[in-house]
Structure formats: structure tokens, C-alpha cells
Amino acid sequence: MPEAETRLLEAGRAVDGPSVSPLLAEQIGEQPLPTGKVASTEQVAAVGRLACSGRALDLLVGAAGTGKSTTMAALRTAWEGEHGPGSVLGLAPSAAAAQVLADAVAIPAENTAKWLTEHARNTDRLTRLG
């Protein structure tokens, strides 16, 4: 197995990362999001699974139009409620997808490959995000 795949699998199995309290994640459905939308019951459940998992890497996959952007906006709201404004950075597989994510969730977003390259060159980058 290639090294990159091994690292991704390990990151997906590790559950010692930061998380959000389950109570805070549940409360996301009780208020309008910064986008003006309200998260559905299913979206709140997805936010709870993602935000409370403690995984260093988690995925949200769905077809176009299934509410991923609203779910991500709800996730951002929960995460920033626990970890502070500016604690969320979006990563996407292309610059165009990063722009769509940034616009939909109102967060900074970057191309994943570019971010990984820059992070490898500048290891203190994560500490400056906030």
C-alpha cells in the first residue's frame, strides 16, 4: 500500500483528535446557520458523528444537492462554538471545488494538494490559522 494511503487510513482510525461536545453538536439544529438555513435532523446527526468522533480525518460524502454544504455550515458552527472563530479550514480536491466550499460555508478553503505542499514547507502554518 502506498505511504499516502497508509497515512490516510491511520488518520481515519485515530480517535484522539479534538472534538465537539455532543450537547453542542445537538444544539446546532435549534438555530439558523450563518448561511440563513436551518439544519435538518439528518444533518444534525451527521454533524454529531463528524464533530464528536475525535478522528483526525473524517469524510462527508453525498451526491450533488443532498445538503452537504448545509451540513458543513452546521459543522463549522459547532466546531467554532467549541474551538473559536477561525478554527475551520476547508480542503477540496481542486481550486474550483475549494472556491465552491469557501462560498457555501463562508470559510477559507484551499486545494488539498497545495495545502499539503505548503504545510510540509512551513510546519508552523497550522498554529497561525486562528
PDB file of C-alpha atoms in Angstrom:
ATOM      1  CA  MET A   1       0.000   0.000   0.000  1.00  0.00           C
ATOM      2  CA  PRO A   2       1.381   3.453  -0.895  1.00  0.00           C
ATOM      3  CA  GLU A   3       2.563   5.613   2.013  1.00  0.00           C
ATOM      4  CA  ALA A   4      -0.102   8.287   1.431  1.00  0.00           C
ATOM      5  CA  GLU A   5      -2.916   5.728   1.635  1.00  0.00           C
ATOM      6  CA  THR A   6      -1.437   4.262   4.802  1.00  0.00           C
ATOM      7  CA  ARG A   7      -1.307   7.720   6.418  1.00  0.00           C
ATOM      8  CA  LEU A   8      -4.919   8.433   5.446  1.00  0.00           C
ATOM      9  CA  LEU A   9      -6.131   5.117   6.836  1.00  0.00           C
ATOM     10  CA  GLU A  10      -4.242   5.680  10.085  1.00  0.00           C
ATOM     11  CA  ALA A  11      -5.678   9.195  10.388  1.00  0.00           C
ATOM     12  CA  GLY A  12      -9.180   7.800   9.876  1.00  0.00           C
ATOM     13  CA  ARG A  13      -8.677   5.227  12.637  1.00  0.00           C
ATOM     14  CA  ALA A  14      -7.142   7.563  15.211  1.00  0.00           C
ATOM     15  CA  VAL A  15      -9.759   8.905  17.635  1.00  0.00           C
ATOM     16  CA  ASP A  16      -7.546  11.045  19.866  1.00  0.00           C
ATOM     17  CA  GLY A  17      -8.064  14.314  17.992  1.00  0.00           C
ATOM     18  CA  PRO A  18     -10.062  17.365  19.008  1.00  0.00           C
ATOM     19  CA  SER A  19     -13.826  17.127  19.059  1.00  0.00           C
ATOM     20  CA  VAL A  20     -17.007  18.953  19.993  1.00  0.00           C
ATOM     21  CA  SER A  21     -19.202  18.162  22.972  1.00  0.00           C
ATOM     22  CA  PRO A  22     -22.270  16.101  21.973  1.00  0.00           C
ATOM     23  CA  LEU A  23     -24.585  18.648  23.624  1.00  0.00           C
ATOM     24  CA  LEU A  24     -23.193  21.476  21.498  1.00  0.00           C
ATOM     25  CA  ALA A  25     -23.498  19.359  18.344  1.00  0.00           C
ATOM     26  CA  GLU A  26     -27.153  18.589  19.141  1.00  0.00           C
ATOM     27  CA  GLN A  27     -27.965  22.278  19.650  1.00  0.00           C
ATOM     28  CA  ILE A  28     -26.973  23.118  16.074  1.00  0.00           C
ATOM     29  CA  GLY A  29     -30.444  22.210  14.825  1.00  0.00           C
ATOM     30  CA  GLU A  30     -32.080  24.743  17.127  1.00  0.00           C
ATOM     31  CA  GLN A  31     -30.746  27.876  15.440  1.00  0.00           C
ATOM     32  CA  PRO A  32     -30.339  29.320  11.942  1.00  0.00           C
ATOM     33  CA  LEU A  33     -26.866  28.847  10.499  1.00  0.00           C
ATOM     34  CA  PRO A  34     -24.734  31.772   9.302  1.00  0.00           C
ATOM     35  CA  THR A  35     -25.971  30.884   5.805  1.00  0.00           C
ATOM     36  CA  GLY A  36     -29.572  31.518   6.950  1.00  0.00           C
ATOM     37  CA  LYS A  37     -30.557  27.873   6.574  1.00  0.00           C
ATOM     38  CA  VAL A  38     -31.574  25.521   9.380  1.00  0.00           C
ATOM     39  CA  ALA A  39     -30.006  22.067   9.597  1.00  0.00           C
ATOM     40  CA  SER A  40     -32.342  19.087   9.232  1.00  0.00           C
ATOM     41  CA  THR A  41     -32.482  16.233  11.740  1.00  0.00           C
ATOM     42  CA  GLU A  42     -30.267  14.133   9.432  1.00  0.00           C
ATOM     43  CA  GLN A  43     -27.755  16.944   9.067  1.00  0.00           C
ATOM     44  CA  VAL A  44     -27.572  17.459  12.824  1.00  0.00           C
ATOM     45  CA  ALA A  45     -26.960  13.716  13.231  1.00  0.00           C
ATOM     46  CA  ALA A  46     -24.146  13.892  10.646  1.00  0.00           C
ATOM     47  CA  VAL A  47     -22.617  16.874  12.466  1.00  0.00           C
ATOM     48  CA  GLY A  48     -22.698  14.878  15.704  1.00  0.00           C
ATOM     49  CA  ARG A  49     -20.946  11.918  14.091  1.00  0.00           C
ATOM     50  CA  LEU A  50     -18.281  14.107  12.498  1.00  0.00           C
ATOM     51  CA  ALA A  51     -17.688  16.696  15.205  1.00  0.00           C
ATOM     52  CA  CYS A  52     -17.706  14.284  18.128  1.00  0.00           C
ATOM     53  CA  SER A  53     -15.687  11.463  16.544  1.00  0.00           C
ATOM     54  CA  GLY A  54     -12.233  12.604  17.643  1.00  0.00           C
ATOM     55  CA  ARG A  55     -10.875  11.397  14.296  1.00  0.00           C
ATOM     56  CA  ALA A  56      -8.052  13.310  12.676  1.00  0.00           C
ATOM     57  CA  LEU A  57      -9.713  12.583   9.333  1.00  0.00           C
ATOM     58  CA  ASP A  58     -13.398  12.158   8.610  1.00  0.00           C
ATOM     59  CA  LEU A  59     -15.399  12.243   5.400  1.00  0.00           C
ATOM     60  CA  LEU A  60     -18.788  13.504   4.356  1.00  0.00           C
ATOM     61  CA  VAL A  61     -19.809  12.036   1.014  1.00  0.00           C
ATOM     62  CA  GLY A  62     -23.024  12.596  -0.902  1.00  0.00           C
ATOM     63  CA  ALA A  63     -24.425  13.310  -4.312  1.00  0.00           C
ATOM     64  CA  ALA A  64     -24.967  16.855  -5.542  1.00  0.00           C
ATOM     65  CA  GLY A  65     -27.962  18.512  -3.935  1.00  0.00           C
ATOM     66  CA  THR A  66     -28.107  16.272  -0.861  1.00  0.00           C
ATOM     67  CA  GLY A  67     -27.270  19.008   1.667  1.00  0.00           C
ATOM     68  CA  LYS A  68     -23.525  18.583   2.133  1.00  0.00           C
ATOM     69  CA  SER A  69     -22.912  22.342   2.105  1.00  0.00           C
ATOM     70  CA  THR A  70     -25.568  22.987   4.750  1.00  0.00           C
ATOM     71  CA  THR A  71     -24.168  20.108   6.809  1.00  0.00           C
ATOM     72  CA  MET A  72     -20.685  21.603   6.530  1.00  0.00           C
ATOM     73  CA  ALA A  73     -22.005  25.029   7.570  1.00  0.00           C
ATOM     74  CA  ALA A  74     -23.588  23.370  10.616  1.00  0.00           C
ATOM     75  CA  LEU A  75     -20.338  21.543  11.338  1.00  0.00           C
ATOM     76  CA  ARG A  76     -18.455  24.837  11.107  1.00  0.00           C
ATOM     77  CA  THR A  77     -20.896  26.429  13.564  1.00  0.00           C
ATOM     78  CA  ALA A  78     -20.473  23.580  16.065  1.00  0.00           C
ATOM     79  CA  TRP A  79     -16.692  23.470  15.688  1.00  0.00           C
ATOM     80  CA  GLU A  80     -16.241  27.211  16.088  1.00  0.00           C
ATOM     81  CA  GLY A  81     -18.613  27.143  19.063  1.00  0.00           C
ATOM     82  CA  GLU A  82     -16.197  24.783  20.799  1.00  0.00           C
ATOM     83  CA  HIS A  83     -12.831  25.863  19.374  1.00  0.00           C
ATOM     84  CA  GLY A  84     -13.318  29.519  18.443  1.00  0.00           C
ATOM     85  CA  PRO A  85     -13.796  31.599  15.320  1.00  0.00           C
ATOM     86  CA  GLY A  86     -11.351  30.887  12.520  1.00  0.00           C
ATOM     87  CA  SER A  87     -10.643  27.316  13.667  1.00  0.00           C
ATOM     88  CA  VAL A  88     -12.055  25.776  10.456  1.00  0.00           C
ATOM     89  CA  LEU A  89     -10.231  25.470   7.144  1.00  0.00           C
ATOM     90  CA  GLY A  90     -11.828  23.733   4.180  1.00  0.00           C
ATOM     91  CA  LEU A  91      -9.863  21.444   1.888  1.00  0.00           C
ATOM     92  CA  ALA A  92     -11.082  20.326  -1.513  1.00  0.00           C
ATOM     93  CA  PRO A  93      -9.594  18.320  -4.398  1.00  0.00           C
ATOM     94  CA  SER A  94      -9.368  21.291  -6.795  1.00  0.00           C
ATOM     95  CA  ALA A  95      -9.149  25.056  -6.648  1.00  0.00           C
ATOM     96  CA  ALA A  96     -12.628  25.336  -8.170  1.00  0.00           C
ATOM     97  CA  ALA A  97     -14.102  22.969  -5.568  1.00  0.00           C
ATOM     98  CA  ALA A  98     -12.293  24.896  -2.818  1.00  0.00           C
ATOM     99  CA  GLN A  99     -13.929  28.111  -4.005  1.00  0.00           C
ATOM    100  CA  VAL A 100     -17.375  26.487  -4.012  1.00  0.00           C
ATOM    101  CA  LEU A 101     -16.759  25.197  -0.467  1.00  0.00           C
ATOM    102  CA  ALA A 102     -15.481  28.585   0.708  1.00  0.00           C
ATOM    103  CA  ASP A 103     -18.539  30.342  -0.706  1.00  0.00           C
ATOM    104  CA  ALA A 104     -21.048  27.778   0.616  1.00  0.00           C
ATOM    105  CA  VAL A 105     -19.688  27.557   4.151  1.00  0.00           C
ATOM    106  CA  ALA A 106     -18.088  31.019   4.459  1.00  0.00           C
ATOM    107  CA  ILE A 107     -14.674  29.684   5.445  1.00  0.00           C
ATOM    108  CA  PRO A 108     -11.224  29.870   3.928  1.00  0.00           C
ATOM    109  CA  ALA A 109     -10.696  26.825   1.699  1.00  0.00           C
ATOM    110  CA  GLU A 110      -7.758  25.563  -0.317  1.00  0.00           C
ATOM    111  CA  ASN A 111      -6.778  22.890  -2.770  1.00  0.00           C
ATOM    112  CA  THR A 112      -5.706  19.868  -0.693  1.00  0.00           C
ATOM    113  CA  ALA A 113      -2.514  19.129  -2.643  1.00  0.00           C
ATOM    114  CA  LYS A 114      -1.432  22.780  -2.447  1.00  0.00           C
ATOM    115  CA  TRP A 115      -2.156  22.935   1.270  1.00  0.00           C
ATOM    116  CA  LEU A 116      -0.204  19.737   1.962  1.00  0.00           C
ATOM    117  CA  THR A 117       2.788  21.007  -0.028  1.00  0.00           C
ATOM    118  CA  GLU A 118       2.798  24.373   1.727  1.00  0.00           C
ATOM    119  CA  HIS A 119       2.292  22.742   5.123  1.00  0.00           C
ATOM    120  CA  ALA A 120       5.261  20.453   4.548  1.00  0.00           C
ATOM    121  CA  ARG A 121       7.399  23.517   3.778  1.00  0.00           C
ATOM    122  CA  ASN A 122       6.049  25.612   6.638  1.00  0.00           C
ATOM    123  CA  THR A 123       5.227  23.401   9.633  1.00  0.00           C
ATOM    124  CA  ASP A 124       4.087  26.274  11.880  1.00  0.00           C
ATOM    125  CA  ARG A 125       1.245  27.091   9.448  1.00  0.00           C
ATOM    126  CA  LEU A 126      -1.423  25.301  11.492  1.00  0.00           C
ATOM    127  CA  THR A 127      -0.666  27.365  14.571  1.00  0.00           C
ATOM    128  CA  ARG A 128      -1.235  30.572  12.609  1.00  0.00           C
ATOM    129  CA  LEU A 129      -4.679  29.631  11.265  1.00  0.00           C
ATOM    130  CA  GLY A 130      -6.564  31.028  14.234  1.00  0.00           C
TER     131      GLY A 130
END
